[in-house]
Amino acid sequence: MPEQRTVLIDSHCHLDLSQFDADRELVLVRAHEAAVSYLVNPGIDLDHCRRALALAEQYDEVFVAVGIHPNSAHDVGSQELADLRALAVHPKVVAIGEIGLDYHWHDVAPDRQRRAFMAQLELAADLGLPVIIHHRDANKDIAEILRVWAATVAERSPLAQRPFKGVLHAFSAGLDLAQEAYDWGFVIGLGGPVTFRSARELHALAPLLRIDRLLLETDAPYLTPHPYRGQRNEPAYVRLVCEQIAQLRGMDSADVAALTTATATSFFQLEDRFGAHPATRHTPIHA
Ligand SMILES: [Zn+2]
C-alpha cells in the first residue's frame, strides 16, 4: 500500500494546452499518485476556456476558471464578456481567471489590457466569483485597480460574502503588495520559481507570507520547479513547491500541505460543490 500523504491542490495549471495532448491522461495519473486531489485550470481565452471545461466534464478532479489572459486581450468587447458570463455558470467553474496585466510582453497595448481586466473584474463581482490575477511588470497598475475594485466589491457584490476575493498568482512582487493584498481579502499563489536556486528574493519572502493565505500552484506546463527546470511542468510537481516552502519556513511539509489545501478548498469553495473534502477524497479517479 502506498504511503499515506497529505493531499495537495494545484491551484493553477493549464492542462488544456497542447503541450499535454500526447499524454494528458498519464499526467493526471501521476498527479493522483502524488496525492494532488484537485487541479484548477484557468483559461487564457474563450477557446481554451471551452477546452478546459471539456476536461472538467471528463475528469472529476479538474475545476476551471474562465477568463481572458492579458496577452490574449486584443479584443474583449461585449460579445466576449457575454460568452464568458455564459461559460461561468457551468458548475465546475470556480473563479474568473486568469486575468490581469502583463507589461513584459508587448502583444496587447496596456490600455486595452486594463479595459479587459477591469471588465472581467466587474463580471467576477457580478457573479460572486473570486479572481485569479496574472501580474507581470505591472505591480503599480495592478495595485491601483484592485484597491478600488476590492473596496467596491465590499459594498455591493455577492463576492463580499466569500472568505477570499482573489489570488495574486505566481507572485513576484514584494511584501508590501502582499500585505496590501491581504487587506483586500486576497491570497498569494507561489509556484516553481520559489524552488529556483537563483530566486533569492522569493526565498526571503516565502517565510514572511501568511501561511493561512497561501495557495500552491504549478502554472504547468510553464515555470517548472527545480530539479526539472527546462522540462515541461506538470501538476504532480506541486509537491516540490510544497517541500521547498516548508524548508524555507522551517515547517513540516505535511503541515504546509494541510494548510494550503484548506485555504484552496475554501477559496474555490470545493467542498460545497460535490460534497467531497479534498482531504477525505479517496475514490479512484481512473478506474
Ligand atoms: Zn497561468
PDB file of N, CA, C and O in Angstrom, residues 9-17 19-20 40-44 69 98 102 132-136 169-171 189-193 215-225 231-238 241:
ATOM      1  N   ILE A   9      -3.491  20.593  -3.538  1.00  0.00           N
ATOM      2  CA  ILE A   9      -4.290  21.114  -4.647  1.00  0.00           C
ATOM      3  C   ILE A   9      -3.368  21.951  -5.520  1.00  0.00           C
ATOM      4  O   ILE A   9      -2.650  22.817  -5.008  1.00  0.00           O
ATOM      5  N   ASP A  10      -3.370  21.677  -6.812  1.00  0.00           N
ATOM      6  CA  ASP A  10      -2.655  22.549  -7.741  1.00  0.00           C
ATOM      7  C   ASP A  10      -3.646  23.640  -8.145  1.00  0.00           C
ATOM      8  O   ASP A  10      -4.561  23.396  -8.936  1.00  0.00           O
ATOM      9  N   SER A  11      -3.458  24.825  -7.579  1.00  0.00           N
ATOM     10  CA  SER A  11      -4.453  25.895  -7.745  1.00  0.00           C
ATOM     11  C   SER A  11      -4.355  26.595  -9.099  1.00  0.00           C
ATOM     12  O   SER A  11      -5.163  27.484  -9.377  1.00  0.00           O
ATOM     13  N   HIS A  12      -3.376  26.188  -9.925  1.00  0.00           N
ATOM     14  CA  HIS A  12      -3.210  26.895 -11.201  1.00  0.00           C
ATOM     15  C   HIS A  12      -2.372  26.053 -12.158  1.00  0.00           C
ATOM     16  O   HIS A  12      -1.158  25.933 -12.001  1.00  0.00           O
ATOM     17  N   CYS A  13      -3.027  25.450 -13.140  1.00  0.00           N
ATOM     18  CA  CYS A  13      -2.276  24.749 -14.186  1.00  0.00           C
ATOM     19  C   CYS A  13      -3.094  24.793 -15.472  1.00  0.00           C
ATOM     20  O   CYS A  13      -4.300  25.024 -15.442  1.00  0.00           O
ATOM     21  N   HIS A  14      -2.420  24.580 -16.590  1.00  0.00           N
ATOM     22  CA  HIS A  14      -3.064  24.716 -17.901  1.00  0.00           C
ATOM     23  C   HIS A  14      -3.030  23.389 -18.641  1.00  0.00           C
ATOM     24  O   HIS A  14      -2.330  23.231 -19.640  1.00  0.00           O
ATOM     25  N   LEU A  15      -3.792  22.438 -18.113  1.00  0.00           N
ATOM     26  CA  LEU A  15      -3.836  21.106 -18.726  1.00  0.00           C
ATOM     27  C   LEU A  15      -4.483  21.105 -20.093  1.00  0.00           C
ATOM     28  O   LEU A  15      -4.343  20.144 -20.852  1.00  0.00           O
ATOM     29  N   ASP A  16      -5.238  22.164 -20.389  1.00  0.00           N
ATOM     30  CA  ASP A  16      -5.918  22.237 -21.680  1.00  0.00           C
ATOM     31  C   ASP A  16      -4.958  22.561 -22.821  1.00  0.00           C
ATOM     32  O   ASP A  16      -5.310  22.408 -23.979  1.00  0.00           O
ATOM     33  N   LEU A  17      -3.742  23.013 -22.498  1.00  0.00           N
ATOM     34  CA  LEU A  17      -2.825  23.410 -23.570  1.00  0.00           C
ATOM     35  C   LEU A  17      -2.303  22.192 -24.337  1.00  0.00           C
ATOM     36  O   LEU A  17      -2.263  21.075 -23.820  1.00  0.00           O
ATOM     37  N   GLN A  19       0.540  21.228 -25.073  1.00  0.00           N
ATOM     38  CA  GLN A  19       1.707  20.527 -24.513  1.00  0.00           C
ATOM     39  C   GLN A  19       1.316  19.227 -23.810  1.00  0.00           C
ATOM     40  O   GLN A  19       2.171  18.383 -23.550  1.00  0.00           O
ATOM     41  N   PHE A  20       0.032  19.079 -23.481  1.00  0.00           N
ATOM     42  CA  PHE A  20      -0.420  17.866 -22.795  1.00  0.00           C
ATOM     43  C   PHE A  20      -1.234  16.937 -23.704  1.00  0.00           C
ATOM     44  O   PHE A  20      -1.746  15.920 -23.242  1.00  0.00           O
ATOM     45  N   VAL A  40      -6.967  23.240 -10.576  1.00  0.00           N
ATOM     46  CA  VAL A  40      -7.756  24.323 -11.154  1.00  0.00           C
ATOM     47  C   VAL A  40      -7.062  24.787 -12.427  1.00  0.00           C
ATOM     48  O   VAL A  40      -5.887  25.142 -12.414  1.00  0.00           O
ATOM     49  N   ASN A  41      -7.805  24.727 -13.520  1.00  0.00           N
ATOM     50  CA  ASN A  41      -7.288  25.048 -14.850  1.00  0.00           C
ATOM     51  C   ASN A  41      -7.894  26.371 -15.319  1.00  0.00           C
ATOM     52  O   ASN A  41      -9.042  26.410 -15.748  1.00  0.00           O
ATOM     53  N   PRO A  42      -7.138  27.470 -15.230  1.00  0.00           N
ATOM     54  CA  PRO A  42      -7.671  28.734 -15.754  1.00  0.00           C
ATOM     55  C   PRO A  42      -7.557  28.769 -17.274  1.00  0.00           C
ATOM     56  O   PRO A  42      -6.552  28.309 -17.832  1.00  0.00           O
ATOM     57  N   GLY A  43      -8.564  29.312 -17.920  1.00  0.00           N
ATOM     58  CA  GLY A  43      -8.486  29.515 -19.363  1.00  0.00           C
ATOM     59  C   GLY A  43      -7.676  30.762 -19.673  1.00  0.00           C
ATOM     60  O   GLY A  43      -7.530  31.649 -18.827  1.00  0.00           O
ATOM     61  N   ILE A  44      -7.149  30.833 -20.890  1.00  0.00           N
ATOM     62  CA  ILE A  44      -6.404  32.039 -21.297  1.00  0.00           C
ATOM     63  C   ILE A  44      -7.152  32.821 -22.383  1.00  0.00           C
ATOM     64  O   ILE A  44      -6.850  33.976 -22.628  1.00  0.00           O
ATOM     65  N   HIS A  69      -6.745  36.084 -20.667  1.00  0.00           N
ATOM     66  CA  HIS A  69      -5.413  36.477 -20.202  1.00  0.00           C
ATOM     67  C   HIS A  69      -5.012  37.807 -20.839  1.00  0.00           C
ATOM     68  O   HIS A  69      -5.362  38.060 -22.002  1.00  0.00           O
ATOM     69  N   GLU A  98      -7.458  33.269 -16.174  1.00  0.00           N
ATOM     70  CA  GLU A  98      -6.688  34.246 -15.475  1.00  0.00           C
ATOM     71  C   GLU A  98      -6.745  35.575 -16.201  1.00  0.00           C
ATOM     72  O   GLU A  98      -6.702  35.624 -17.434  1.00  0.00           O
ATOM     73  N   ASP A 102       0.029  42.385 -18.053  1.00  0.00           N
ATOM     74  CA  ASP A 102       1.364  41.880 -18.354  1.00  0.00           C
ATOM     75  C   ASP A 102       2.058  42.889 -19.250  1.00  0.00           C
ATOM     76  O   ASP A 102       1.781  42.966 -20.444  1.00  0.00           O
ATOM     77  N   ILE A 132      -8.518  35.135 -10.378  1.00  0.00           N
ATOM     78  CA  ILE A 132      -7.127  34.659 -10.457  1.00  0.00           C
ATOM     79  C   ILE A 132      -6.359  35.691 -11.270  1.00  0.00           C
ATOM     80  O   ILE A 132      -6.650  35.903 -12.454  1.00  0.00           O
ATOM     81  N   ILE A 133      -5.399  36.338 -10.613  1.00  0.00           N
ATOM     82  CA  ILE A 133      -4.730  37.501 -11.204  1.00  0.00           C
ATOM     83  C   ILE A 133      -3.325  37.153 -11.671  1.00  0.00           C
ATOM     84  O   ILE A 133      -2.495  36.654 -10.908  1.00  0.00           O
ATOM     85  N   HIS A 134      -3.086  37.463 -12.945  1.00  0.00           N
ATOM     86  CA  HIS A 134      -1.746  37.389 -13.523  1.00  0.00           C
ATOM     87  C   HIS A 134      -1.152  38.794 -13.455  1.00  0.00           C
ATOM     88  O   HIS A 134      -1.775  39.750 -13.911  1.00  0.00           O
ATOM     89  N   HIS A 135       0.042  38.926 -12.887  1.00  0.00           N
ATOM     90  CA  HIS A 135       0.701  40.237 -12.866  1.00  0.00           C
ATOM     91  C   HIS A 135       2.148  40.061 -13.284  1.00  0.00           C
ATOM     92  O   HIS A 135       2.852  39.188 -12.796  1.00  0.00           O
ATOM     93  N   ARG A 136       2.564  40.853 -14.231  1.00  0.00           N
ATOM     94  CA  ARG A 136       3.970  40.817 -14.626  1.00  0.00           C
ATOM     95  C   ARG A 136       4.413  42.210 -15.046  1.00  0.00           C
ATOM     96  O   ARG A 136       3.827  42.806 -15.952  1.00  0.00           O
ATOM     97  N   HIS A 169      -1.489  35.300  -8.503  1.00  0.00           N
ATOM     98  CA  HIS A 169      -0.845  34.035  -8.843  1.00  0.00           C
ATOM     99  C   HIS A 169       0.586  34.286  -9.317  1.00  0.00           C
ATOM    100  O   HIS A 169       0.900  35.368  -9.808  1.00  0.00           O
ATOM    101  N   ALA A 170       1.453  33.283  -9.137  1.00  0.00           N
ATOM    102  CA  ALA A 170       2.888  33.401  -9.473  1.00  0.00           C
ATOM    103  C   ALA A 170       3.434  34.712  -8.924  1.00  0.00           C
ATOM    104  O   ALA A 170       4.027  35.514  -9.644  1.00  0.00           O
ATOM    105  N   PHE A 171       3.209  34.889  -7.632  1.00  0.00           N
ATOM    106  CA  PHE A 171       3.517  36.177  -7.001  1.00  0.00           C
ATOM    107  C   PHE A 171       4.981  36.539  -7.224  1.00  0.00           C
ATOM    108  O   PHE A 171       5.882  35.737  -6.965  1.00  0.00           O
ATOM    109  N   GLY A 189      -0.338  33.242  -4.468  1.00  0.00           N
ATOM    110  CA  GLY A 189      -0.002  31.949  -5.075  1.00  0.00           C
ATOM    111  C   GLY A 189       1.483  31.851  -5.348  1.00  0.00           C
ATOM    112  O   GLY A 189       2.062  32.759  -5.938  1.00  0.00           O
ATOM    113  N   LEU A 190       2.080  30.761  -4.889  1.00  0.00           N
ATOM    114  CA  LEU A 190       3.508  30.524  -5.170  1.00  0.00           C
ATOM    115  C   LEU A 190       3.660  29.211  -5.926  1.00  0.00           C
ATOM    116  O   LEU A 190       2.974  28.225  -5.643  1.00  0.00           O
ATOM    117  N   GLY A 191       4.621  29.216  -6.859  1.00  0.00           N
ATOM    118  CA  GLY A 191       4.853  28.020  -7.665  1.00  0.00           C
ATOM    119  C   GLY A 191       6.326  27.761  -7.875  1.00  0.00           C
ATOM    120  O   GLY A 191       7.163  28.104  -7.020  1.00  0.00           O
ATOM    121  N   GLY A 192       6.650  27.167  -9.020  1.00  0.00           N
ATOM    122  CA  GLY A 192       8.005  26.727  -9.333  1.00  0.00           C
ATOM    123  C   GLY A 192       9.136  27.697  -9.033  1.00  0.00           C
ATOM    124  O   GLY A 192      10.182  27.290  -8.530  1.00  0.00           O
ATOM    125  N   PRO A 193       8.960  29.005  -9.344  1.00  0.00           N
ATOM    126  CA  PRO A 193      10.082  29.924  -9.139  1.00  0.00           C
ATOM    127  C   PRO A 193      10.650  29.928  -7.718  1.00  0.00           C
ATOM    128  O   PRO A 193      11.837  30.185  -7.535  1.00  0.00           O
ATOM    129  N   LEU A 215      -1.660  29.818  -1.541  1.00  0.00           N
ATOM    130  CA  LEU A 215      -2.058  28.727  -2.435  1.00  0.00           C
ATOM    131  C   LEU A 215      -0.807  28.211  -3.141  1.00  0.00           C
ATOM    132  O   LEU A 215       0.064  28.997  -3.524  1.00  0.00           O
ATOM    133  N   LEU A 216      -0.748  26.912  -3.323  1.00  0.00           N
ATOM    134  CA  LEU A 216       0.340  26.308  -4.096  1.00  0.00           C
ATOM    135  C   LEU A 216      -0.135  26.102  -5.523  1.00  0.00           C
ATOM    136  O   LEU A 216      -1.306  25.826  -5.771  1.00  0.00           O
ATOM    137  N   GLU A 217       0.802  26.201  -6.453  1.00  0.00           N
ATOM    138  CA  GLU A 217       0.435  26.086  -7.862  1.00  0.00           C
ATOM    139  C   GLU A 217       1.642  25.602  -8.657  1.00  0.00           C
ATOM    140  O   GLU A 217       2.783  25.650  -8.168  1.00  0.00           O
ATOM    141  N   THR A 218       1.366  25.138  -9.886  1.00  0.00           N
ATOM    142  CA  THR A 218       2.483  24.820 -10.776  1.00  0.00           C
ATOM    143  C   THR A 218       2.583  25.781 -11.957  1.00  0.00           C
ATOM    144  O   THR A 218       3.666  26.028 -12.457  1.00  0.00           O
ATOM    145  N   ASP A 219       1.411  26.281 -12.457  1.00  0.00           N
ATOM    146  CA  ASP A 219       1.365  27.007 -13.728  1.00  0.00           C
ATOM    147  C   ASP A 219       1.846  26.108 -14.876  1.00  0.00           C
ATOM    148  O   ASP A 219       2.316  26.595 -15.895  1.00  0.00           O
ATOM    149  N   ALA A 220       1.738  24.807 -14.698  1.00  0.00           N
ATOM    150  CA  ALA A 220       2.132  23.853 -15.742  1.00  0.00           C
ATOM    151  C   ALA A 220       1.393  24.178 -17.032  1.00  0.00           C
ATOM    152  O   ALA A 220       0.225  24.555 -16.981  1.00  0.00           O
ATOM    153  N   PRO A 221       2.029  24.079 -18.183  1.00  0.00           N
ATOM    154  CA  PRO A 221       3.354  23.480 -18.441  1.00  0.00           C
ATOM    155  C   PRO A 221       4.546  24.406 -18.224  1.00  0.00           C
ATOM    156  O   PRO A 221       5.667  24.021 -18.541  1.00  0.00           O
ATOM    157  N   TYR A 222       4.315  25.601 -17.669  1.00  0.00           N
ATOM    158  CA  TYR A 222       5.389  26.585 -17.519  1.00  0.00           C
ATOM    159  C   TYR A 222       6.004  26.514 -16.119  1.00  0.00           C
ATOM    160  O   TYR A 222       5.502  25.824 -15.234  1.00  0.00           O
ATOM    161  N   LEU A 223       7.074  27.287 -15.900  1.00  0.00           N
ATOM    162  CA  LEU A 223       7.662  27.530 -14.569  1.00  0.00           C
ATOM    163  C   LEU A 223       7.978  26.245 -13.805  1.00  0.00           C
ATOM    164  O   LEU A 223       7.685  26.117 -12.614  1.00  0.00           O
ATOM    165  N   THR A 224       8.594  25.318 -14.477  1.00  0.00           N
ATOM    166  CA  THR A 224       8.897  24.008 -13.893  1.00  0.00           C
ATOM    167  C   THR A 224       9.856  24.131 -12.713  1.00  0.00           C
ATOM    168  O   THR A 224      10.897  24.779 -12.823  1.00  0.00           O
ATOM    169  N   PRO A 225       9.508  23.504 -11.571  1.00  0.00           N
ATOM    170  CA  PRO A 225      10.391  23.617 -10.405  1.00  0.00           C
ATOM    171  C   PRO A 225      11.705  22.846 -10.565  1.00  0.00           C
ATOM    172  O   PRO A 225      11.798  21.902 -11.354  1.00  0.00           O
ATOM    173  N   GLN A 231      12.365  21.316 -18.361  1.00  0.00           N
ATOM    174  CA  GLN A 231      11.424  20.339 -18.914  1.00  0.00           C
ATOM    175  C   GLN A 231      10.001  20.887 -18.788  1.00  0.00           C
ATOM    176  O   GLN A 231       9.792  21.918 -18.166  1.00  0.00           O
ATOM    177  N   ARG A 232       9.038  20.154 -19.318  1.00  0.00           N
ATOM    178  CA  ARG A 232       7.639  20.549 -19.151  1.00  0.00           C
ATOM    179  C   ARG A 232       7.225  20.372 -17.694  1.00  0.00           C
ATOM    180  O   ARG A 232       7.565  19.386 -17.049  1.00  0.00           O
ATOM    181  N   ASN A 233       6.467  21.313 -17.201  1.00  0.00           N
ATOM    182  CA  ASN A 233       5.952  21.216 -15.835  1.00  0.00           C
ATOM    183  C   ASN A 233       4.657  20.404 -15.824  1.00  0.00           C
ATOM    184  O   ASN A 233       3.974  20.311 -16.850  1.00  0.00           O
ATOM    185  N   GLU A 234       4.294  19.825 -14.671  1.00  0.00           N
ATOM    186  CA  GLU A 234       3.012  19.126 -14.550  1.00  0.00           C
ATOM    187  C   GLU A 234       2.542  19.165 -13.105  1.00  0.00           C
ATOM    188  O   GLU A 234       3.338  19.396 -12.184  1.00  0.00           O
ATOM    189  N   PRO A 235       1.229  18.967 -12.893  1.00  0.00           N
ATOM    190  CA  PRO A 235       0.655  19.169 -11.553  1.00  0.00           C
ATOM    191  C   PRO A 235       1.309  18.339 -10.444  1.00  0.00           C
ATOM    192  O   PRO A 235       1.359  18.794  -9.289  1.00  0.00           O
ATOM    193  N   ALA A 236       1.812  17.149 -10.740  1.00  0.00           N
ATOM    194  CA  ALA A 236       2.441  16.334  -9.690  1.00  0.00           C
ATOM    195  C   ALA A 236       3.576  17.092  -9.004  1.00  0.00           C
ATOM    196  O   ALA A 236       3.876  16.855  -7.830  1.00  0.00           O
ATOM    197  N   TYR A 237       4.198  18.023  -9.733  1.00  0.00           N
ATOM    198  CA  TYR A 237       5.354  18.743  -9.181  1.00  0.00           C
ATOM    199  C   TYR A 237       4.971  19.798  -8.151  1.00  0.00           C
ATOM    200  O   TYR A 237       5.848  20.435  -7.566  1.00  0.00           O
ATOM    201  N   VAL A 238       3.677  19.978  -7.925  1.00  0.00           N
ATOM    202  CA  VAL A 238       3.286  20.940  -6.883  1.00  0.00           C
ATOM    203  C   VAL A 238       3.845  20.496  -5.522  1.00  0.00           C
ATOM    204  O   VAL A 238       4.081  21.307  -4.627  1.00  0.00           O
ATOM    205  N   VAL A 241       7.046  22.250  -4.805  1.00  0.00           N
ATOM    206  CA  VAL A 241       6.808  23.621  -4.327  1.00  0.00           C
ATOM    207  C   VAL A 241       6.484  23.591  -2.832  1.00  0.00           C
ATOM    208  O   VAL A 241       7.013  24.376  -2.039  1.00  0.00           O
TER     209      VAL A 241
END
